[in-house]
Short mmCIF file of N, CA, C and O in Angstrom, two decimals:
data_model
loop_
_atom_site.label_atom_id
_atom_site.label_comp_id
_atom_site.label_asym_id
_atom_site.label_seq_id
_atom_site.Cartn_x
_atom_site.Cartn_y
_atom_site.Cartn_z
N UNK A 22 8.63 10.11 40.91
CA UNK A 22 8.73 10.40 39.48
C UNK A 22 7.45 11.11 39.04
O UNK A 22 6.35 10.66 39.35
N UNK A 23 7.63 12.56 38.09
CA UNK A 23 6.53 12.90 37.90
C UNK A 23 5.87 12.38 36.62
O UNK A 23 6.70 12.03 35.77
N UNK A 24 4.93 12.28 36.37
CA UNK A 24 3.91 11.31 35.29
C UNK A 24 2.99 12.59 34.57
O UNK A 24 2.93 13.60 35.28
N UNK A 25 2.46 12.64 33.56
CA UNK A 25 1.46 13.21 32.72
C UNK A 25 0.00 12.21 32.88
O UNK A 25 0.24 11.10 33.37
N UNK A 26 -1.10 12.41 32.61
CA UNK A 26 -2.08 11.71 32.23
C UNK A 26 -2.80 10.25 33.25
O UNK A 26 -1.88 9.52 33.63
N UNK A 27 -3.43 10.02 33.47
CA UNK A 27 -3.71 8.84 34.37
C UNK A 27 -4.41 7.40 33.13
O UNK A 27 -5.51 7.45 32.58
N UNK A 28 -3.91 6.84 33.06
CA UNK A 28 -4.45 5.36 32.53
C UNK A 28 -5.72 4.96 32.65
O UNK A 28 -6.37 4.44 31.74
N UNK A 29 -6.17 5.21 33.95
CA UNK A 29 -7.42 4.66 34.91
C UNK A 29 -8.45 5.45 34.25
O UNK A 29 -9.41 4.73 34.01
N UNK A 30 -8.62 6.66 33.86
CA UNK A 30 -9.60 7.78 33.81
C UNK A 30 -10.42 7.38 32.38
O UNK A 30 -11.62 7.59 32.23
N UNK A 31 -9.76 6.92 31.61
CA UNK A 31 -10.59 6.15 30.47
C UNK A 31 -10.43 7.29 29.53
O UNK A 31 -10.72 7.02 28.37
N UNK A 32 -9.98 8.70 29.82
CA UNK A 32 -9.75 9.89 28.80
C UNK A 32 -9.46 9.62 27.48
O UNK A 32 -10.10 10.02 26.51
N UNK A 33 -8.24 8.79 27.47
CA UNK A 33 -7.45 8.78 26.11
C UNK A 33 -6.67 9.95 25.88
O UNK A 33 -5.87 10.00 24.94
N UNK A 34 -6.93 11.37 27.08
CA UNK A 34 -6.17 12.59 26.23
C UNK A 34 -4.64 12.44 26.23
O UNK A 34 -3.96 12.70 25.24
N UNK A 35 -4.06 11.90 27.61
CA UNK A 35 -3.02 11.86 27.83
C UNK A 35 -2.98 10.27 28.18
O UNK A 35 -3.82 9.64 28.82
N UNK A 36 -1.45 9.67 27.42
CA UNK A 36 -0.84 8.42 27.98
C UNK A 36 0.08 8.51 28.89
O UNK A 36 0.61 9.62 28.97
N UNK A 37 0.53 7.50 29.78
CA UNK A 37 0.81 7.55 30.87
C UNK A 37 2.68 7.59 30.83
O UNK A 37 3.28 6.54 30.62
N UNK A 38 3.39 8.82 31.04
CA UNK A 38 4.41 9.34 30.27
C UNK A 38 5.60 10.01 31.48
O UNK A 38 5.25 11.02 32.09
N UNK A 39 6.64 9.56 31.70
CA UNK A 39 7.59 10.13 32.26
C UNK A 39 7.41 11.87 31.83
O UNK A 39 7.90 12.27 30.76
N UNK A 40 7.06 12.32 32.28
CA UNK A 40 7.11 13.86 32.51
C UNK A 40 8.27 14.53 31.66
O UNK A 40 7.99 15.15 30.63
N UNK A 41 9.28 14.41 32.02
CA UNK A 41 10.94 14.58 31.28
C UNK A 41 10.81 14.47 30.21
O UNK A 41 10.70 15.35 29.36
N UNK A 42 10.81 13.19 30.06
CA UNK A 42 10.30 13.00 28.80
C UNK A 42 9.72 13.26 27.40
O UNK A 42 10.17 13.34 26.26
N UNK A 43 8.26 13.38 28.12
CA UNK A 43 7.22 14.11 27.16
C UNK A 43 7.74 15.31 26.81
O UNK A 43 8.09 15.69 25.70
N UNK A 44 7.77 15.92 27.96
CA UNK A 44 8.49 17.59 27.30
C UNK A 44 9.76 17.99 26.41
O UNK A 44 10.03 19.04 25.83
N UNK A 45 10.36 16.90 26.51
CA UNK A 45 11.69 16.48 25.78
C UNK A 45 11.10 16.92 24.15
O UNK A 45 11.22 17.93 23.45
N UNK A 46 10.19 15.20 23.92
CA UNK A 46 9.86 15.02 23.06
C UNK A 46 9.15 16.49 22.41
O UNK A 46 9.85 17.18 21.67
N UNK A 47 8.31 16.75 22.60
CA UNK A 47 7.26 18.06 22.69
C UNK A 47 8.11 19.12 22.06
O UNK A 47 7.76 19.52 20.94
N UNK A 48 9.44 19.76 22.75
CA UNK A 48 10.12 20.41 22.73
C UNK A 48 11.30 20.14 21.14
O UNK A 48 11.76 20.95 20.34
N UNK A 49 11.40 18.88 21.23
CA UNK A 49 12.49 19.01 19.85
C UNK A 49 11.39 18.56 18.82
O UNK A 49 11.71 18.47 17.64
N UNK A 50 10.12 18.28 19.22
CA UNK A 50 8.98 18.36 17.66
C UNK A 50 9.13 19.84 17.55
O UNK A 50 9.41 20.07 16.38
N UNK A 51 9.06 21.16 18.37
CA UNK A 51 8.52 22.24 18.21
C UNK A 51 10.10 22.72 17.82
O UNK A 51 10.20 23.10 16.65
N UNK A 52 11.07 22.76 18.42
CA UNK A 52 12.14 23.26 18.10
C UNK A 52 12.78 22.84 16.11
O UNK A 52 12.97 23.53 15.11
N UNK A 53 12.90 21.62 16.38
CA UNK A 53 13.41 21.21 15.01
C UNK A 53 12.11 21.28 13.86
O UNK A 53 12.39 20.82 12.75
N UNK A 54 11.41 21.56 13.96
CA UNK A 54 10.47 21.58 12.83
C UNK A 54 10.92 22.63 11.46
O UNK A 54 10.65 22.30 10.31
N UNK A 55 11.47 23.63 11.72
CA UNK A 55 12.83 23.78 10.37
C UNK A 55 13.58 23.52 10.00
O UNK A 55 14.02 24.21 9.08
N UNK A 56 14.26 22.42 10.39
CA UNK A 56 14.90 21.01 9.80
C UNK A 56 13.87 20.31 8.47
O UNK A 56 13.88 20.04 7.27
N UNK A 57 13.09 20.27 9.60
CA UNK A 57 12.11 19.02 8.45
C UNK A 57 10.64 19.61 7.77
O UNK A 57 9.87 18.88 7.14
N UNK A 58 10.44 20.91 8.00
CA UNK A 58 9.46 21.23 7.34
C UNK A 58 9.51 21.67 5.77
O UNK A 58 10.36 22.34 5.18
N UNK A 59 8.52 21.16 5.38
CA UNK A 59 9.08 21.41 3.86
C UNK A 59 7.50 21.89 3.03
O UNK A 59 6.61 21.12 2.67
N UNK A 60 7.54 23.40 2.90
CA UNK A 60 6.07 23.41 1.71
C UNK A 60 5.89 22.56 0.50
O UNK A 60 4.84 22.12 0.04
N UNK A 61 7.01 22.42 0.11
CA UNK A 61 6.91 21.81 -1.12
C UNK A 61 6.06 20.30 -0.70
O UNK A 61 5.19 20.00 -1.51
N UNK A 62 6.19 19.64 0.10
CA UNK A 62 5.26 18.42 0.53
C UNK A 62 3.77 18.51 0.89
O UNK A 62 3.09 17.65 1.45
N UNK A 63 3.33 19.95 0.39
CA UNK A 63 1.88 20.17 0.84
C UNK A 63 1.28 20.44 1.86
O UNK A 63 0.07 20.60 1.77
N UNK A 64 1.73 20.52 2.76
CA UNK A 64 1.31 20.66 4.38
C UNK A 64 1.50 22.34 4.12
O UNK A 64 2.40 22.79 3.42
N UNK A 65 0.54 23.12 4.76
CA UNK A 65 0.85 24.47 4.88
C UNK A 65 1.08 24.48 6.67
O UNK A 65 0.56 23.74 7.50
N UNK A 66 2.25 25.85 6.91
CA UNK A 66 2.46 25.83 8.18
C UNK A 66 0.87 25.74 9.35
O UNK A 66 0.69 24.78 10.11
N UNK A 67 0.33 26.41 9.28
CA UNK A 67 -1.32 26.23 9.66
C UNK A 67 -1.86 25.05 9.49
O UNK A 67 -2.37 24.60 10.51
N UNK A 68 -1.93 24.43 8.59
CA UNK A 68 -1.72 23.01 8.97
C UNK A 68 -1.16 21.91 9.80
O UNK A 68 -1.87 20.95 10.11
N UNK A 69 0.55 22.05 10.32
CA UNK A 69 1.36 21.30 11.17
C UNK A 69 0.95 22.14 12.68
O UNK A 69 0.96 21.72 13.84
N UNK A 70 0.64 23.35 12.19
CA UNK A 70 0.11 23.89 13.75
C UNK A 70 -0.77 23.28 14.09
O UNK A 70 -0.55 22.76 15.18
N UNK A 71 -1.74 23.06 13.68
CA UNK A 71 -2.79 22.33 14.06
C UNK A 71 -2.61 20.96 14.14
O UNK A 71 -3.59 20.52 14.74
N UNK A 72 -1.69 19.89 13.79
CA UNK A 72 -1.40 19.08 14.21
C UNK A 72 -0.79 18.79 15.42
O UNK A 72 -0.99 17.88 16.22
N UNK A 73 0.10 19.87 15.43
CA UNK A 73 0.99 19.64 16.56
C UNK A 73 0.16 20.30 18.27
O UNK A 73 0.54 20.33 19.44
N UNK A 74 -1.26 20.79 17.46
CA UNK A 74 -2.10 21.30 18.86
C UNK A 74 -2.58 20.14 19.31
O UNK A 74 -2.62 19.89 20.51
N UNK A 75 -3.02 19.21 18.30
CA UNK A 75 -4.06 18.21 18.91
C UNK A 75 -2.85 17.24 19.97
O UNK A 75 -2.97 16.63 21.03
N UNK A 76 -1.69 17.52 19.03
CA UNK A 76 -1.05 16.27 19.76
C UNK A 76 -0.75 16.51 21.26
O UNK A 76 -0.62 15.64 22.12
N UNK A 77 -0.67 17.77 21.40
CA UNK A 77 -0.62 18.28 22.96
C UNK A 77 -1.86 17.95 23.98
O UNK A 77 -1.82 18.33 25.15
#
C-alpha cells in the first residue's frame, strides 16, 4: 500500500495517509471549489489559494 508522509520524522508536514486517498481528497477540494465558493463570504479567490497551498 502506498502511504504519503512518515509519522516517525517528527515533520508534522505530512500525516500518515493512504495515498488514494489523499489525492482523492485533494482532488475534489480543488475540483468542487465552484460549488462552494462564494465572494460574498469574504474570502477572496487568492485567499482560498493560499489556503489550499499550505494544506498541500
Amino acid at each position: 500500500m502506498d502511504h504519503c508522509g512518515d509519522p516517525r520524522d517528527g515533520s508534522g508536514v505530512l500525516v500518515w495517509s493512504d495515498l488514494r486517498v489523499t489525492t482523492r481528497l485533494l482532488l475534489g477540494m480543488a475540483i468542487w471549489v465552484s460549488r462552494w465558493y462564494r465572494p460574498s463570504e469574504g474570502f477572496t479567490a487568492e485567499e482560498l489559494a493560499d489556503a489550499a497551498i499550505q494544506l498541500i
